[in-house]
Amino acid sequence: TQLLEQSPQFLSIQEGENLTVYCNSSSVFSSLQWYRQEPGEGPVLLVTVVTGGEVKKLKRLTFQFGDARKDSSLHITAAQPGDTGLYLCAGPPSTQKLVFGQGTRLTINP
Amino acid sequence: AAGVIQSPRHLIKEKRETATLKCYPIPRHDTVYWYQQGPGQDPQFLISFYEKMQSDKGSIPDRFSAQQFSDYHSELNMSSLELGDSALYFCASSLGGGRYGYTFGSGTRLTVV
């Protein structure tokens, strides 16, 4: 089983600050996905990264896939209270299962 | 757009009872997955079905079973419930092996008392 380690597990910052969340593995992934989950709801897909070195932007969120396809990062610029939630990296997508990292619980304080 | 529908949203059962959770995937999605999420934990994979055949199995207790029917809906059956089974149970569906993403339902919150 390919394992994913996320860091930090908890992050609490002030509105307007920048932050980066990391997702690391000792295994090579064909692709990785990032999800955001709010309390009591299912995870919602944010992005899929496929190519080593790939950078994808989603408004204030920037996702990067490592050159060796073993790690990924999520950078949020000028965080807002609406960004609060559980951020999960996961992979690889298949018809069998999707393995999740432990998640980063992000709290943005007004 | 249609989403993954799970029912019921909330379920309260007593120890040793049986529960059945239902999942209706997005039309034309070919794979259904079940996950269990305890408080403060990441989703743990239970079982998946590809084109109505079981494709993978995770840490699913022998007391649990699941199947996917001809109309592609899936059911997770849980017997001899234990207090530790209390959790959020999510169903997800995908097309093409999930490379376009998995779509999760809103989950069933099971409370065993």
PDB file of N, CA and C in Angstrom, chain B residues 34-72:
ATOM      1  N   TRP B  34     -16.659   2.519  -0.686  1.00  0.00           N
ATOM      2  CA  TRP B  34     -17.173   2.800   0.650  1.00  0.00           C
ATOM      3  C   TRP B  34     -15.999   3.132   1.570  1.00  0.00           C
ATOM      4  N   TYR B  35     -16.186   4.182   2.375  1.00  0.00           N
ATOM      5  CA  TYR B  35     -15.184   4.614   3.341  1.00  0.00           C
ATOM      6  C   TYR B  35     -15.831   4.804   4.708  1.00  0.00           C
ATOM      7  N   GLN B  36     -15.027   4.602   5.734  1.00  0.00           N
ATOM      8  CA  GLN B  36     -15.442   4.855   7.114  1.00  0.00           C
ATOM      9  C   GLN B  36     -14.540   5.948   7.681  1.00  0.00           C
ATOM     10  N   GLN B  37     -15.149   6.950   8.317  1.00  0.00           N
ATOM     11  CA  GLN B  37     -14.356   8.031   8.895  1.00  0.00           C
ATOM     12  C   GLN B  37     -14.744   8.253  10.347  1.00  0.00           C
ATOM     13  N   GLY B  38     -13.827   7.957  11.245  1.00  0.00           N
ATOM     14  CA  GLY B  38     -14.040   8.210  12.659  1.00  0.00           C
ATOM     15  C   GLY B  38     -13.750   9.663  12.976  1.00  0.00           C
ATOM     16  N   PRO B  39     -14.142  10.122  14.151  1.00  0.00           N
ATOM     17  CA  PRO B  39     -13.920  11.521  14.538  1.00  0.00           C
ATOM     18  C   PRO B  39     -12.451  11.888  14.470  1.00  0.00           C
ATOM     19  N   GLY B  40     -12.149  12.975  13.777  1.00  0.00           N
ATOM     20  CA  GLY B  40     -10.780  13.453  13.690  1.00  0.00           C
ATOM     21  C   GLY B  40      -9.844  12.593  12.875  1.00  0.00           C
ATOM     22  N   GLN B  41     -10.398  11.666  12.103  1.00  0.00           N
ATOM     23  CA  GLN B  41      -9.553  10.765  11.309  1.00  0.00           C
ATOM     24  C   GLN B  41      -9.782  10.982   9.819  1.00  0.00           C
ATOM     25  N   ASP B  42      -8.854  10.468   9.016  1.00  0.00           N
ATOM     26  CA  ASP B  42      -9.049  10.522   7.577  1.00  0.00           C
ATOM     27  C   ASP B  42      -9.933   9.341   7.170  1.00  0.00           C
ATOM     28  N   PRO B  43     -10.542   9.418   6.003  1.00  0.00           N
ATOM     29  CA  PRO B  43     -11.398   8.313   5.547  1.00  0.00           C
ATOM     30  C   PRO B  43     -10.597   7.031   5.350  1.00  0.00           C
ATOM     31  N   GLN B  44     -11.139   5.931   5.872  1.00  0.00           N
ATOM     32  CA  GLN B  44     -10.503   4.626   5.743  1.00  0.00           C
ATOM     33  C   GLN B  44     -11.289   3.796   4.733  1.00  0.00           C
ATOM     34  N   PHE B  45     -10.589   3.248   3.780  1.00  0.00           N
ATOM     35  CA  PHE B  45     -11.225   2.483   2.718  1.00  0.00           C
ATOM     36  C   PHE B  45     -11.793   1.165   3.245  1.00  0.00           C
ATOM     37  N   LEU B  46     -13.026   0.867   2.838  1.00  0.00           N
ATOM     38  CA  LEU B  46     -13.655  -0.394   3.230  1.00  0.00           C
ATOM     39  C   LEU B  46     -13.696  -1.379   2.061  1.00  0.00           C
ATOM     40  N   ILE B  47     -14.345  -0.969   0.960  1.00  0.00           N
ATOM     41  CA  ILE B  47     -14.561  -1.900  -0.143  1.00  0.00           C
ATOM     42  C   ILE B  47     -14.937  -1.115  -1.389  1.00  0.00           C
ATOM     43  N   SER B  48     -14.683  -1.699  -2.552  1.00  0.00           N
ATOM     44  CA  SER B  48     -15.056  -1.042  -3.799  1.00  0.00           C
ATOM     45  C   SER B  48     -15.603  -2.056  -4.794  1.00  0.00           C
ATOM     46  N   PHE B  49     -16.388  -1.527  -5.724  1.00  0.00           N
ATOM     47  CA  PHE B  49     -16.990  -2.338  -6.781  1.00  0.00           C
ATOM     48  C   PHE B  49     -16.775  -1.645  -8.113  1.00  0.00           C
ATOM     49  N   TYR B  50     -16.293  -2.400  -9.094  1.00  0.00           N
ATOM     50  CA  TYR B  50     -16.138  -1.906 -10.450  1.00  0.00           C
ATOM     51  C   TYR B  50     -17.071  -2.702 -11.347  1.00  0.00           C
ATOM     52  N   GLU B  51     -17.964  -2.008 -12.009  1.00  0.00           N
ATOM     53  CA  GLU B  51     -18.944  -2.675 -12.856  1.00  0.00           C
ATOM     54  C   GLU B  51     -19.616  -3.851 -12.122  1.00  0.00           C
ATOM     55  N   LYS B  52     -20.028  -3.591 -10.909  1.00  0.00           N
ATOM     56  CA  LYS B  52     -20.808  -4.503 -10.078  1.00  0.00           C
ATOM     57  C   LYS B  52     -20.023  -5.699  -9.538  1.00  0.00           C
ATOM     58  N   MET B  53     -18.718  -5.721  -9.796  1.00  0.00           N
ATOM     59  CA  MET B  53     -17.890  -6.783  -9.229  1.00  0.00           C
ATOM     60  C   MET B  53     -16.974  -6.170  -8.171  1.00  0.00           C
ATOM     61  N   GLN B  54     -16.788  -6.876  -7.074  1.00  0.00           N
ATOM     62  CA  GLN B  54     -15.893  -6.361  -6.048  1.00  0.00           C
ATOM     63  C   GLN B  54     -14.497  -6.198  -6.626  1.00  0.00           C
ATOM     64  N   SER B  55     -13.908  -5.004  -6.467  1.00  0.00           N
ATOM     65  CA  SER B  55     -12.591  -4.768  -7.050  1.00  0.00           C
ATOM     66  C   SER B  55     -11.488  -4.693  -6.011  1.00  0.00           C
ATOM     67  N   ASP B  56     -11.821  -4.296  -4.785  1.00  0.00           N
ATOM     68  CA  ASP B  56     -10.800  -4.246  -3.747  1.00  0.00           C
ATOM     69  C   ASP B  56     -11.488  -4.267  -2.381  1.00  0.00           C
ATOM     70  N   LYS B  57     -10.725  -4.700  -1.402  1.00  0.00           N
ATOM     71  CA  LYS B  57     -11.261  -4.784  -0.053  1.00  0.00           C
ATOM     72  C   LYS B  57     -10.215  -4.253   0.907  1.00  0.00           C
ATOM     73  N   GLY B  58     -10.670  -3.403   1.837  1.00  0.00           N
ATOM     74  CA  GLY B  58      -9.756  -2.842   2.815  1.00  0.00           C
ATOM     75  C   GLY B  58      -9.995  -3.441   4.175  1.00  0.00           C
ATOM     76  N   SER B  59      -9.888  -2.604   5.193  1.00  0.00           N
ATOM     77  CA  SER B  59     -10.034  -3.079   6.570  1.00  0.00           C
ATOM     78  C   SER B  59     -11.504  -3.177   6.951  1.00  0.00           C
ATOM     79  N   ILE B  60     -12.208  -4.032   6.288  1.00  0.00           N
ATOM     80  CA  ILE B  60     -13.643  -4.177   6.535  1.00  0.00           C
ATOM     81  C   ILE B  60     -13.866  -5.390   7.421  1.00  0.00           C
ATOM     82  N   PRO B  61     -14.539  -5.203   8.566  1.00  0.00           N
ATOM     83  CA  PRO B  61     -14.784  -6.335   9.462  1.00  0.00           C
ATOM     84  C   PRO B  61     -15.620  -7.405   8.771  1.00  0.00           C
ATOM     85  N   ASP B  62     -15.459  -8.640   9.246  1.00  0.00           N
ATOM     86  CA  ASP B  62     -16.255  -9.735   8.692  1.00  0.00           C
ATOM     87  C   ASP B  62     -17.743  -9.535   8.935  1.00  0.00           C
ATOM     88  N   ARG B  63     -18.065  -8.713   9.921  1.00  0.00           N
ATOM     89  CA  ARG B  63     -19.477  -8.433  10.224  1.00  0.00           C
ATOM     90  C   ARG B  63     -20.133  -7.533   9.165  1.00  0.00           C
ATOM     91  N   PHE B  64     -19.301  -6.936   8.332  1.00  0.00           N
ATOM     92  CA  PHE B  64     -19.803  -6.041   7.289  1.00  0.00           C
ATOM     93  C   PHE B  64     -19.780  -6.774   5.948  1.00  0.00           C
ATOM     94  N   SER B  65     -20.756  -6.472   5.133  1.00  0.00           N
ATOM     95  CA  SER B  65     -20.742  -6.969   3.759  1.00  0.00           C
ATOM     96  C   SER B  65     -21.333  -5.898   2.865  1.00  0.00           C
ATOM     97  N   ALA B  66     -21.021  -5.969   1.609  1.00  0.00           N
ATOM     98  CA  ALA B  66     -21.532  -4.970   0.675  1.00  0.00           C
ATOM     99  C   ALA B  66     -21.754  -5.618  -0.670  1.00  0.00           C
ATOM    100  N   GLN B  67     -22.615  -5.001  -1.443  1.00  0.00           N
ATOM    101  CA  GLN B  67     -22.818  -5.459  -2.804  1.00  0.00           C
ATOM    102  C   GLN B  67     -23.280  -4.306  -3.671  1.00  0.00           C
ATOM    103  N   GLN B  68     -23.113  -4.493  -4.969  1.00  0.00           N
ATOM    104  CA  GLN B  68     -23.599  -3.519  -5.929  1.00  0.00           C
ATOM    105  C   GLN B  68     -24.621  -4.233  -6.814  1.00  0.00           C
ATOM    106  N   PHE B  69     -25.730  -3.572  -7.013  1.00  0.00           N
ATOM    107  CA  PHE B  69     -26.848  -4.195  -7.707  1.00  0.00           C
ATOM    108  C   PHE B  69     -26.847  -3.844  -9.195  1.00  0.00           C
ATOM    109  N   SER B  70     -27.802  -4.475  -9.922  1.00  0.00           N
ATOM    110  CA  SER B  70     -27.837  -4.301 -11.374  1.00  0.00           C
ATOM    111  C   SER B  70     -28.070  -2.852 -11.778  1.00  0.00           C
ATOM    112  N   ASP B  71     -28.735  -2.075 -10.915  1.00  0.00           N
ATOM    113  CA  ASP B  71     -28.960  -0.653 -11.231  1.00  0.00           C
ATOM    114  C   ASP B  71     -27.809   0.218 -10.740  1.00  0.00           C
ATOM    115  N   TYR B  72     -26.718  -0.402 -10.308  1.00  0.00           N
ATOM    116  CA  TYR B  72     -25.474   0.226  -9.862  1.00  0.00           C
ATOM    117  C   TYR B  72     -25.536   0.801  -8.459  1.00  0.00           C
TER     118      TYR B  72
END
